[in-house]
């Protein structure tokens, strides 16, 4: 054993600080060093793949990936191949490409729809034809949110409803809506609303389904999103902090993404005992449905409030993220030390 962990980044991008790294990268590296282990950062480039493999496989026991899949030079395929080769050579992957795909893809929600975490009428479209066939009926049950798999910060995440409220109230649930039905569609990236006919919107959304990892998740709209989305950040199995993200008030607004104007409040798991209790009970079920015991090193789960039949609050899962989860505004909370200890214990 080398007692050494390498951290992957890519060069450039708006997430980098003046030292060329993500703001939370060197804190992790330094925390690993403080535990008496070696650690350093390398940059991925496709043309360095072989050299990286030789260097890393000879000098390190594990890797931590701090790379956003959308910004990998040459695409994620080459990067994932390198990570898989390193795992095959005996390194501990944090996270492995499999974990990133299982936990990070939007259809993780669909894999959890038979649990109490996700409404049972959540589904995913992988084929354009299937989408055209099913969505007109899906929308007859009420307002929906369509989520593309690629991209982030609310791009291609659409709140979809029938424009005329009287018509919406009169629709017979379970009947396909006619293609000339006028819709109001609000995109989470900036809460802007556009009108489409259903036929136009179906056509427009084909872009999200075609191509690599294309899919659309179709989920019930959760009206209590206006009270905020609650993010749990985890290091391995442990919740370490909470972000309460409240959409900008007014209009059709439903987006909890930062750039859409949502307000963020940071807190501790102790301030959210019911949510954390519920989550701790659900976590093994999440693991069982998303690839077994391999929990990502740093990941987040986002929840929205819902109301149970008895009037009490429940929580619905909206998204899991596990690639490149940041904690740059919480560097004083001891998270990097937890990351270092968890990473070292996985190698041991
Ligand atoms: N079912 C839903 N009901 C109501 N609002 C929703 C629903 N799903 C998502 N949203 C809203 O849309 C926003 C964006 O959706 P989501 O987080 O799934 O996409 P994203 O683009 O991957 O965002 P992120 O940058 O957080 O990864 C959420 O923050 C939330 O405010
Ligand atoms: Mg989100």
mmCIF file of C-alpha atoms and ligand atoms in Angstrom:
data_model
loop_
_atom_site.group_PDB
_atom_site.id
_atom_site.type_symbol
_atom_site.label_atom_id
_atom_site.label_comp_id
_atom_site.label_asym_id
_atom_site.label_seq_id
_atom_site.Cartn_x
_atom_site.Cartn_y
_atom_site.Cartn_z
ATOM 1 C CA UNK A 1 0.000 0.000 0.000
ATOM 2 C CA UNK A 2 1.209 3.487 -0.894
ATOM 3 C CA UNK A 3 -1.056 5.327 1.545
ATOM 4 C CA UNK A 4 -1.823 7.780 -1.224
ATOM 5 C CA UNK A 5 -4.972 9.184 -2.822
ATOM 6 C CA UNK A 6 -5.106 11.073 -6.113
ATOM 7 C CA UNK A 7 -7.745 13.703 -6.871
ATOM 8 C CA UNK A 8 -8.913 14.183 -10.468
ATOM 9 C CA UNK A 9 -9.861 17.557 -11.886
ATOM 10 C CA UNK A 10 -10.086 19.031 -15.374
ATOM 11 C CA UNK A 11 -8.402 22.285 -16.368
ATOM 12 C CA UNK A 12 -10.357 25.526 -16.524
ATOM 13 C CA UNK A 13 -14.040 26.211 -16.045
ATOM 14 C CA UNK A 14 -16.000 28.619 -13.896
ATOM 15 C CA UNK A 15 -15.776 26.363 -10.825
ATOM 16 C CA UNK A 16 -12.030 27.045 -10.454
ATOM 17 C CA UNK A 17 -10.348 29.400 -7.991
ATOM 18 C CA UNK A 18 -7.155 31.444 -8.414
ATOM 19 C CA UNK A 19 -4.985 28.420 -7.657
ATOM 20 C CA UNK A 20 -6.531 26.619 -10.646
ATOM 21 C CA UNK A 21 -8.499 24.188 -8.461
ATOM 22 C CA UNK A 22 -12.062 23.907 -7.290
ATOM 23 C CA UNK A 23 -12.291 25.788 -4.018
ATOM 24 C CA UNK A 24 -12.958 22.600 -2.074
ATOM 25 C CA UNK A 25 -10.242 20.507 -3.722
ATOM 26 C CA UNK A 26 -7.120 21.631 -1.836
ATOM 27 C CA UNK A 27 -8.967 21.478 1.497
ATOM 28 C CA UNK A 28 -9.644 17.777 0.787
ATOM 29 C CA UNK A 29 -6.023 17.197 -0.295
ATOM 30 C CA UNK A 30 -4.704 18.940 2.819
ATOM 31 C CA UNK A 31 -7.076 17.022 5.077
ATOM 32 C CA UNK A 32 -5.781 13.737 3.626
ATOM 33 C CA UNK A 33 -2.201 14.911 4.199
ATOM 34 C CA UNK A 34 -3.087 15.813 7.783
ATOM 35 C CA UNK A 35 -4.092 12.182 8.293
ATOM 36 C CA UNK A 36 -0.516 11.237 7.376
ATOM 37 C CA UNK A 37 -1.314 10.098 3.820
ATOM 38 C CA UNK A 38 -0.029 11.417 0.504
ATOM 39 C CA UNK A 39 -2.373 13.232 -1.803
ATOM 40 C CA UNK A 40 -2.103 15.242 -4.998
ATOM 41 C CA UNK A 41 -4.244 16.612 -7.811
ATOM 42 C CA UNK A 42 -3.933 15.564 -11.458
ATOM 43 C CA UNK A 43 -5.753 16.967 -14.470
ATOM 44 C CA UNK A 44 -7.474 14.682 -16.925
ATOM 45 C CA UNK A 45 -6.926 15.124 -20.652
ATOM 46 C CA UNK A 46 -7.671 12.361 -23.169
ATOM 47 C CA UNK A 47 -4.155 12.518 -24.625
ATOM 48 C CA UNK A 48 -2.668 11.908 -21.162
ATOM 49 C CA UNK A 49 -4.794 8.821 -20.453
ATOM 50 C CA UNK A 50 -1.999 6.264 -20.699
ATOM 51 C CA UNK A 51 0.530 8.350 -18.809
ATOM 52 C CA UNK A 52 -2.050 9.023 -16.115
ATOM 53 C CA UNK A 53 -2.831 5.339 -15.823
ATOM 54 C CA UNK A 54 0.848 4.407 -15.442
ATOM 55 C CA UNK A 55 1.587 7.125 -12.918
ATOM 56 C CA UNK A 56 -1.527 6.657 -10.810
ATOM 57 C CA UNK A 57 -1.618 2.869 -10.787
ATOM 58 C CA UNK A 58 2.003 2.795 -9.601
ATOM 59 C CA UNK A 59 1.687 5.422 -6.890
ATOM 60 C CA UNK A 60 -1.830 5.545 -5.449
ATOM 61 C CA UNK A 61 -4.395 3.333 -3.696
ATOM 62 C CA UNK A 62 -7.519 5.253 -4.609
ATOM 63 C CA UNK A 63 -8.893 8.182 -6.566
ATOM 64 C CA UNK A 64 -11.415 10.914 -5.840
ATOM 65 C CA UNK A 65 -13.147 12.354 -8.907
ATOM 66 C CA UNK A 66 -13.930 16.091 -8.800
ATOM 67 C CA UNK A 67 -14.986 16.403 -12.404
ATOM 68 C CA UNK A 68 -18.279 17.607 -13.818
ATOM 69 C CA UNK A 69 -19.373 15.110 -16.515
ATOM 70 C CA UNK A 70 -20.478 18.012 -18.734
ATOM 71 C CA UNK A 71 -16.992 19.527 -18.877
ATOM 72 C CA UNK A 72 -14.693 16.565 -19.565
ATOM 73 C CA UNK A 73 -12.380 17.191 -22.543
ATOM 74 C CA UNK A 74 -13.130 14.612 -25.214
ATOM 75 C CA UNK A 75 -16.352 13.562 -23.453
ATOM 76 C CA UNK A 76 -16.982 11.317 -20.495
ATOM 77 C CA UNK A 77 -16.332 8.032 -22.285
ATOM 78 C CA UNK A 78 -12.528 8.261 -22.260
ATOM 79 C CA UNK A 79 -12.460 9.526 -18.681
ATOM 80 C CA UNK A 80 -14.735 6.748 -17.473
ATOM 81 C CA UNK A 81 -12.564 4.167 -19.266
ATOM 82 C CA UNK A 82 -9.513 5.433 -17.402
ATOM 83 C CA UNK A 83 -11.333 5.297 -14.059
ATOM 84 C CA UNK A 84 -12.528 1.746 -14.765
ATOM 85 C CA UNK A 85 -8.990 0.678 -15.698
ATOM 86 C CA UNK A 86 -7.733 2.107 -12.418
ATOM 87 C CA UNK A 87 -10.396 0.198 -10.469
ATOM 88 C CA UNK A 88 -9.441 -2.975 -12.341
ATOM 89 C CA UNK A 89 -5.839 -2.322 -11.304
ATOM 90 C CA UNK A 90 -6.980 -2.398 -7.673
ATOM 91 C CA UNK A 91 -7.568 1.261 -6.860
ATOM 92 C CA UNK A 92 -10.606 2.256 -4.811
ATOM 93 C CA UNK A 93 -12.836 4.508 -6.929
ATOM 94 C CA UNK A 94 -14.625 7.422 -5.285
ATOM 95 C CA UNK A 95 -16.858 7.472 -7.171
ATOM 96 C CA UNK A 96 -16.651 4.817 -9.870
ATOM 97 C CA UNK A 97 -18.329 5.473 -13.223
ATOM 98 C CA UNK A 98 -20.999 2.912 -12.247
ATOM 99 C CA UNK A 99 -21.843 4.794 -9.056
ATOM 100 C CA UNK A 100 -21.947 8.096 -10.915
ATOM 101 C CA UNK A 101 -24.364 6.624 -13.460
ATOM 102 C CA UNK A 102 -26.568 4.810 -10.929
ATOM 103 C CA UNK A 103 -26.875 7.642 -8.434
ATOM 104 C CA UNK A 104 -26.438 10.610 -10.710
ATOM 105 C CA UNK A 105 -28.774 9.868 -13.618
ATOM 106 C CA UNK A 106 -32.225 11.417 -13.432
ATOM 107 C CA UNK A 107 -33.887 8.009 -13.816
ATOM 108 C CA UNK A 108 -32.602 7.067 -10.361
ATOM 109 C CA UNK A 109 -35.976 8.509 -9.342
ATOM 110 C CA UNK A 110 -37.806 5.924 -11.433
ATOM 111 C CA UNK A 111 -35.813 3.127 -9.807
ATOM 112 C CA UNK A 112 -37.115 4.369 -6.449
ATOM 113 C CA UNK A 113 -40.775 4.802 -7.413
ATOM 114 C CA UNK A 114 -41.851 1.692 -5.505
ATOM 115 C CA UNK A 115 -40.527 3.231 -2.296
ATOM 116 C CA UNK A 116 -42.180 5.978 -0.258
ATOM 117 C CA UNK A 117 -39.442 8.388 -1.423
ATOM 118 C CA UNK A 118 -40.846 8.978 -4.900
ATOM 119 C CA UNK A 119 -44.457 9.213 -6.206
ATOM 120 C CA UNK A 120 -45.415 5.922 -7.852
ATOM 121 C CA UNK A 121 -46.556 7.691 -11.041
ATOM 122 C CA UNK A 122 -42.986 8.744 -11.910
ATOM 123 C CA UNK A 123 -41.658 7.379 -15.203
ATOM 124 C CA UNK A 124 -38.903 7.833 -17.774
ATOM 125 C CA UNK A 125 -38.990 8.016 -21.568
ATOM 126 C CA UNK A 126 -36.020 6.601 -23.452
ATOM 127 C CA UNK A 127 -37.691 6.607 -26.892
ATOM 128 C CA UNK A 128 -39.293 9.532 -28.684
ATOM 129 C CA UNK A 129 -42.218 7.376 -29.744
ATOM 130 C CA UNK A 130 -42.993 6.241 -26.211
ATOM 131 C CA UNK A 131 -42.938 9.882 -25.069
ATOM 132 C CA UNK A 132 -45.395 10.985 -27.788
ATOM 133 C CA UNK A 133 -47.677 8.098 -26.914
ATOM 134 C CA UNK A 134 -47.697 8.425 -23.122
ATOM 135 C CA UNK A 135 -47.199 12.057 -22.149
ATOM 136 C CA UNK A 136 -50.604 13.350 -23.466
ATOM 137 C CA UNK A 137 -52.294 10.935 -21.045
ATOM 138 C CA UNK A 138 -49.817 11.541 -18.214
ATOM 139 C CA UNK A 139 -50.620 15.275 -18.317
ATOM 140 C CA UNK A 140 -54.360 14.546 -17.992
ATOM 141 C CA UNK A 141 -53.713 13.588 -14.344
ATOM 142 C CA UNK A 142 -52.462 17.083 -13.496
ATOM 143 C CA UNK A 143 -49.402 19.299 -13.620
ATOM 144 C CA UNK A 144 -46.119 17.514 -14.407
ATOM 145 C CA UNK A 145 -42.392 18.222 -14.341
ATOM 146 C CA UNK A 146 -40.301 16.887 -17.225
ATOM 147 C CA UNK A 147 -36.595 16.497 -16.507
ATOM 148 C CA UNK A 148 -33.849 15.980 -19.005
ATOM 149 C CA UNK A 149 -30.913 13.853 -17.921
ATOM 150 C CA UNK A 150 -28.056 15.941 -19.325
ATOM 151 C CA UNK A 151 -27.203 19.415 -18.125
ATOM 152 C CA UNK A 152 -27.841 20.946 -14.742
ATOM 153 C CA UNK A 153 -28.926 24.167 -13.051
ATOM 154 C CA UNK A 154 -32.464 23.658 -14.273
ATOM 155 C CA UNK A 155 -31.807 23.605 -18.020
ATOM 156 C CA UNK A 156 -34.362 21.381 -19.723
ATOM 157 C CA UNK A 157 -36.367 20.947 -16.509
ATOM 158 C CA UNK A 158 -39.933 21.978 -17.413
ATOM 159 C CA UNK A 159 -43.018 22.553 -15.288
ATOM 160 C CA UNK A 160 -45.870 21.706 -17.658
ATOM 161 C CA UNK A 161 -49.560 22.516 -17.305
ATOM 162 C CA UNK A 162 -52.691 23.133 -19.326
ATOM 163 C CA UNK A 163 -52.870 26.899 -19.939
ATOM 164 C CA UNK A 164 -56.628 27.262 -19.388
ATOM 165 C CA UNK A 165 -57.452 26.463 -15.719
ATOM 166 C CA UNK A 166 -61.102 25.711 -16.536
ATOM 167 C CA UNK A 167 -60.114 23.229 -19.177
ATOM 168 C CA UNK A 168 -57.561 21.689 -16.793
ATOM 169 C CA UNK A 169 -60.283 21.197 -14.158
ATOM 170 C CA UNK A 170 -62.626 19.589 -16.707
ATOM 171 C CA UNK A 171 -60.149 17.051 -18.118
ATOM 172 C CA UNK A 172 -61.026 13.412 -17.529
ATOM 173 C CA UNK A 173 -57.921 11.821 -15.933
ATOM 174 C CA UNK A 174 -56.582 8.976 -18.034
ATOM 175 C CA UNK A 175 -57.662 10.326 -21.429
ATOM 176 C CA UNK A 176 -55.037 11.498 -23.922
ATOM 177 C CA UNK A 177 -55.163 15.289 -24.367
ATOM 178 C CA UNK A 178 -55.582 16.519 -27.956
ATOM 179 C CA UNK A 179 -52.391 17.783 -29.598
ATOM 180 C CA UNK A 180 -53.813 21.306 -30.010
ATOM 181 C CA UNK A 181 -54.202 21.725 -26.225
ATOM 182 C CA UNK A 182 -52.397 24.939 -25.236
ATOM 183 C CA UNK A 183 -49.776 24.450 -22.493
ATOM 184 C CA UNK A 184 -47.891 26.786 -20.196
ATOM 185 C CA UNK A 185 -44.343 25.541 -19.787
ATOM 186 C CA UNK A 186 -41.912 27.063 -17.268
ATOM 187 C CA UNK A 187 -38.200 26.198 -17.400
ATOM 188 C CA UNK A 188 -36.338 25.875 -14.101
ATOM 189 C CA UNK A 189 -33.160 27.506 -15.431
ATOM 190 C CA UNK A 190 -34.727 30.981 -15.090
ATOM 191 C CA UNK A 191 -38.453 30.401 -14.387
ATOM 192 C CA UNK A 192 -39.440 31.823 -17.793
ATOM 193 C CA UNK A 193 -42.791 30.647 -19.180
ATOM 194 C CA UNK A 194 -43.579 29.825 -22.808
ATOM 195 C CA UNK A 195 -46.798 28.729 -24.464
ATOM 196 C CA UNK A 196 -46.756 25.703 -26.723
ATOM 197 C CA UNK A 197 -49.442 23.476 -28.116
ATOM 198 C CA UNK A 198 -49.033 19.946 -26.797
ATOM 199 C CA UNK A 199 -47.982 18.839 -30.293
ATOM 200 C CA UNK A 200 -45.298 21.538 -30.506
ATOM 201 C CA UNK A 201 -43.999 20.755 -27.046
ATOM 202 C CA UNK A 202 -43.715 17.030 -27.739
ATOM 203 C CA UNK A 203 -41.656 17.858 -30.814
ATOM 204 C CA UNK A 204 -39.526 20.400 -28.901
ATOM 205 C CA UNK A 205 -38.686 17.851 -26.196
ATOM 206 C CA UNK A 206 -37.368 15.236 -28.624
ATOM 207 C CA UNK A 207 -33.919 16.898 -28.275
ATOM 208 C CA UNK A 208 -33.736 15.668 -24.677
ATOM 209 C CA UNK A 209 -34.373 12.027 -25.577
ATOM 210 C CA UNK A 210 -32.103 11.540 -28.598
ATOM 211 C CA UNK A 211 -28.333 11.004 -28.260
ATOM 212 C CA UNK A 212 -26.024 9.695 -25.524
ATOM 213 C CA UNK A 213 -27.712 9.208 -22.142
ATOM 214 C CA UNK A 214 -30.823 10.940 -23.445
ATOM 215 C CA UNK A 215 -34.024 10.498 -21.477
ATOM 216 C CA UNK A 216 -36.856 12.479 -19.951
ATOM 217 C CA UNK A 217 -38.191 11.788 -16.493
ATOM 218 C CA UNK A 218 -41.891 12.602 -16.057
ATOM 219 C CA UNK A 219 -42.802 13.418 -12.477
ATOM 220 C CA UNK A 220 -45.796 14.870 -10.712
ATOM 221 C CA UNK A 221 -45.457 18.606 -9.934
ATOM 222 C CA UNK A 222 -45.074 19.089 -6.178
ATOM 223 C CA UNK A 223 -46.852 22.381 -5.344
ATOM 224 C CA UNK A 224 -45.089 22.787 -1.982
ATOM 225 C CA UNK A 225 -41.836 23.413 -3.850
ATOM 226 C CA UNK A 226 -42.584 27.105 -3.176
ATOM 227 C CA UNK A 227 -41.657 26.368 0.464
ATOM 228 C CA UNK A 228 -38.268 25.250 -0.756
ATOM 229 C CA UNK A 229 -36.179 22.267 -1.706
ATOM 230 C CA UNK A 230 -34.140 20.742 1.078
ATOM 231 C CA UNK A 231 -30.745 19.343 0.152
ATOM 232 C CA UNK A 232 -28.937 16.836 2.352
ATOM 233 C CA UNK A 233 -25.192 16.641 1.681
ATOM 234 C CA UNK A 234 -23.656 13.314 2.633
ATOM 235 C CA UNK A 235 -20.161 12.010 3.134
ATOM 236 C CA UNK A 236 -20.611 8.279 2.539
ATOM 237 C CA UNK A 237 -23.591 7.294 4.714
ATOM 238 C CA UNK A 238 -23.528 10.385 6.953
ATOM 239 C CA UNK A 239 -25.577 13.560 6.434
ATOM 240 C CA UNK A 240 -23.185 16.450 7.126
ATOM 241 C CA UNK A 241 -25.156 19.553 6.251
ATOM 242 C CA UNK A 242 -28.425 20.869 4.875
ATOM 243 C CA UNK A 243 -29.220 23.555 2.325
ATOM 244 C CA UNK A 244 -32.742 24.968 2.296
ATOM 245 C CA UNK A 245 -33.285 26.433 -1.193
ATOM 246 C CA UNK A 246 -36.343 28.611 -1.576
ATOM 247 C CA UNK A 247 -37.490 29.556 -5.094
ATOM 248 C CA UNK A 248 -37.768 33.286 -5.857
ATOM 249 C CA UNK A 249 -41.287 34.365 -4.868
ATOM 250 C CA UNK A 250 -44.128 35.004 -7.300
ATOM 251 C CA UNK A 251 -45.392 34.129 -10.761
ATOM 252 C CA UNK A 252 -44.887 30.612 -12.063
ATOM 253 C CA UNK A 253 -41.601 30.307 -10.153
ATOM 254 C CA UNK A 254 -40.741 26.804 -8.997
ATOM 255 C CA UNK A 255 -36.967 26.616 -9.378
ATOM 256 C CA UNK A 256 -34.611 26.125 -6.465
ATOM 257 C CA UNK A 257 -31.509 26.539 -8.601
ATOM 258 C CA UNK A 258 -29.145 29.311 -7.530
ATOM 259 C CA UNK A 259 -29.055 31.284 -10.778
ATOM 260 C CA UNK A 260 -32.852 31.418 -11.027
ATOM 261 C CA UNK A 261 -32.791 33.613 -7.927
ATOM 262 C CA UNK A 262 -33.585 31.057 -5.224
ATOM 263 C CA UNK A 263 -32.534 31.952 -1.700
ATOM 264 C CA UNK A 264 -30.131 29.518 0.024
ATOM 265 C CA UNK A 265 -29.933 28.949 3.767
ATOM 266 C CA UNK A 266 -27.344 26.622 5.233
ATOM 267 C CA UNK A 267 -27.981 24.471 8.271
ATOM 268 C CA UNK A 268 -26.992 21.360 10.171
ATOM 269 C CA UNK A 269 -28.688 17.927 10.130
ATOM 270 C CA UNK A 270 -29.645 18.558 13.779
ATOM 271 C CA UNK A 271 -31.902 21.393 12.618
ATOM 272 C CA UNK A 272 -33.884 18.968 10.395
ATOM 273 C CA UNK A 273 -34.422 15.944 12.669
ATOM 274 C CA UNK A 274 -37.546 14.541 10.948
ATOM 275 C CA UNK A 275 -36.092 14.744 7.474
ATOM 276 C CA UNK A 276 -32.777 13.228 8.542
ATOM 277 C CA UNK A 277 -34.529 10.440 10.478
ATOM 278 C CA UNK A 278 -36.663 9.613 7.436
ATOM 279 C CA UNK A 279 -33.607 9.704 5.224
ATOM 280 C CA UNK A 280 -31.510 7.476 7.470
ATOM 281 C CA UNK A 281 -34.249 4.861 7.344
ATOM 282 C CA UNK A 282 -34.541 5.194 3.580
ATOM 283 C CA UNK A 283 -30.829 5.124 2.796
ATOM 284 C CA UNK A 284 -30.455 1.334 2.756
ATOM 285 C CA UNK A 285 -33.458 1.153 0.415
ATOM 286 C CA UNK A 286 -31.807 3.717 -1.849
ATOM 287 C CA UNK A 287 -28.604 1.669 -1.854
ATOM 288 C CA UNK A 288 -30.518 -1.529 -2.601
ATOM 289 C CA UNK A 289 -32.212 0.080 -5.620
ATOM 290 C CA UNK A 290 -29.144 1.937 -6.887
ATOM 291 C CA UNK A 291 -26.286 -0.487 -7.039
ATOM 292 C CA UNK A 292 -25.795 -2.112 -3.666
ATOM 293 C CA UNK A 293 -23.283 -1.133 -1.025
ATOM 294 C CA UNK A 294 -21.307 1.280 -3.150
ATOM 295 C CA UNK A 295 -22.383 4.621 -1.782
ATOM 296 C CA UNK A 296 -20.718 7.654 -3.361
ATOM 297 C CA UNK A 297 -18.081 9.470 -1.283
ATOM 298 C CA UNK A 298 -19.737 12.898 -1.529
ATOM 299 C CA UNK A 299 -23.329 13.161 -2.702
ATOM 300 C CA UNK A 300 -26.573 15.032 -2.226
ATOM 301 C CA UNK A 301 -30.242 14.145 -2.037
ATOM 302 C CA UNK A 302 -32.842 16.895 -2.626
ATOM 303 C CA UNK A 303 -36.314 16.726 -1.104
ATOM 304 C CA UNK A 304 -39.604 18.566 -1.535
ATOM 305 C CA UNK A 305 -42.377 18.794 1.032
ATOM 306 C CA UNK A 306 -45.640 16.941 0.557
ATOM 307 C CA UNK A 307 -48.668 16.427 2.786
ATOM 308 C CA UNK A 308 -49.755 12.983 4.023
ATOM 309 C CA UNK A 309 -53.476 12.089 4.205
ATOM 310 C CA UNK A 310 -53.396 12.790 7.965
ATOM 311 C CA UNK A 311 -52.087 16.302 7.306
ATOM 312 C CA UNK A 312 -48.517 15.694 8.444
ATOM 313 C CA UNK A 313 -45.460 16.654 6.399
ATOM 314 C CA UNK A 314 -43.749 14.077 4.239
ATOM 315 C CA UNK A 315 -40.766 14.405 1.914
ATOM 316 C CA UNK A 316 -40.477 13.512 -1.752
ATOM 317 C CA UNK A 317 -37.104 12.935 -3.402
ATOM 318 C CA UNK A 318 -36.489 15.242 -6.372
ATOM 319 C CA UNK A 319 -32.919 14.463 -7.341
ATOM 320 C CA UNK A 320 -29.640 12.852 -6.318
ATOM 321 C CA UNK A 321 -26.282 14.302 -7.388
ATOM 322 C CA UNK A 322 -22.955 12.565 -6.963
ATOM 323 C CA UNK A 323 -20.566 13.947 -9.567
ATOM 324 C CA UNK A 324 -18.591 16.909 -8.449
ATOM 325 C CA UNK A 325 -20.777 17.863 -5.496
ATOM 326 C CA UNK A 326 -19.305 21.017 -3.993
ATOM 327 C CA UNK A 327 -19.181 22.330 -0.462
ATOM 328 C CA UNK A 328 -17.245 25.529 -1.039
ATOM 329 C CA UNK A 329 -19.454 27.635 1.231
ATOM 330 C CA UNK A 330 -19.058 25.196 4.129
ATOM 331 C CA UNK A 331 -15.293 24.855 4.357
ATOM 332 C CA UNK A 332 -15.426 25.753 8.042
ATOM 333 C CA UNK A 333 -17.730 22.858 8.945
ATOM 334 C CA UNK A 334 -15.127 20.106 9.024
ATOM 335 C CA UNK A 335 -16.491 18.361 5.942
ATOM 336 C CA UNK A 336 -13.114 17.990 4.240
ATOM 337 C CA UNK A 337 -11.815 16.159 7.315
ATOM 338 C CA UNK A 338 -14.776 13.761 7.144
ATOM 339 C CA UNK A 339 -14.152 13.242 3.435
ATOM 340 C CA UNK A 340 -10.488 12.461 4.117
ATOM 341 C CA UNK A 341 -11.285 9.985 6.909
ATOM 342 C CA UNK A 342 -14.038 8.266 4.894
ATOM 343 C CA UNK A 343 -11.787 7.971 1.823
ATOM 344 C CA UNK A 344 -8.909 6.533 3.853
ATOM 345 C CA UNK A 345 -11.172 4.068 5.642
ATOM 346 C CA UNK A 346 -12.522 2.783 2.303
ATOM 347 C CA UNK A 347 -8.984 2.039 1.173
ATOM 348 C CA UNK A 348 -8.065 0.390 4.444
HETATM 349 N N1 LIG B 1 -41.556 17.280 -9.176
HETATM 350 C C1 LIG B 1 -41.262 18.568 -8.984
HETATM 351 N N2 LIG B 1 -42.178 19.425 -8.483
HETATM 352 C C2 LIG B 1 -41.899 20.733 -8.289
HETATM 353 N N3 LIG B 1 -40.706 21.295 -8.569
HETATM 354 C C3 LIG B 1 -39.736 20.498 -9.054
HETATM 355 C C4 LIG B 1 -39.953 19.101 -9.284
HETATM 356 N N4 LIG B 1 -38.803 18.574 -9.769
HETATM 357 C C5 LIG B 1 -37.923 19.591 -9.837
HETATM 358 N N5 LIG B 1 -38.465 20.754 -9.413
HETATM 359 C C6 LIG B 1 -37.819 22.089 -9.349
HETATM 360 O O1 LIG B 1 -36.957 22.225 -10.463
HETATM 361 C C7 LIG B 1 -35.621 22.472 -10.045
HETATM 362 C C8 LIG B 1 -34.630 21.806 -10.984
HETATM 363 O O2 LIG B 1 -34.862 20.405 -11.019
HETATM 364 P P1 LIG B 1 -33.687 19.349 -10.744
HETATM 365 O O3 LIG B 1 -33.009 19.671 -9.488
HETATM 366 O O4 LIG B 1 -34.264 18.004 -10.899
HETATM 367 O O5 LIG B 1 -32.752 19.643 -11.994
HETATM 368 P P2 LIG B 1 -31.234 20.056 -12.254
HETATM 369 O O6 LIG B 1 -31.223 20.838 -13.504
HETATM 370 O O7 LIG B 1 -30.439 18.830 -12.292
HETATM 371 O O8 LIG B 1 -30.762 20.931 -11.087
HETATM 372 P P3 LIG B 1 -29.368 20.864 -10.276
HETATM 373 O O9 LIG B 1 -28.570 21.995 -10.809
HETATM 374 O O10 LIG B 1 -29.853 21.075 -8.893
HETATM 375 O O11 LIG B 1 -28.720 19.551 -10.461
HETATM 376 C C9 LIG B 1 -35.569 21.936 -8.628
HETATM 377 O O12 LIG B 1 -34.571 22.616 -7.899
HETATM 378 C C10 LIG B 1 -36.968 22.239 -8.116
HETATM 379 O O13 LIG B 1 -37.049 23.585 -7.668
HETATM 380 MG MG1 LIG B 2 -31.430 20.030 -8.504
#
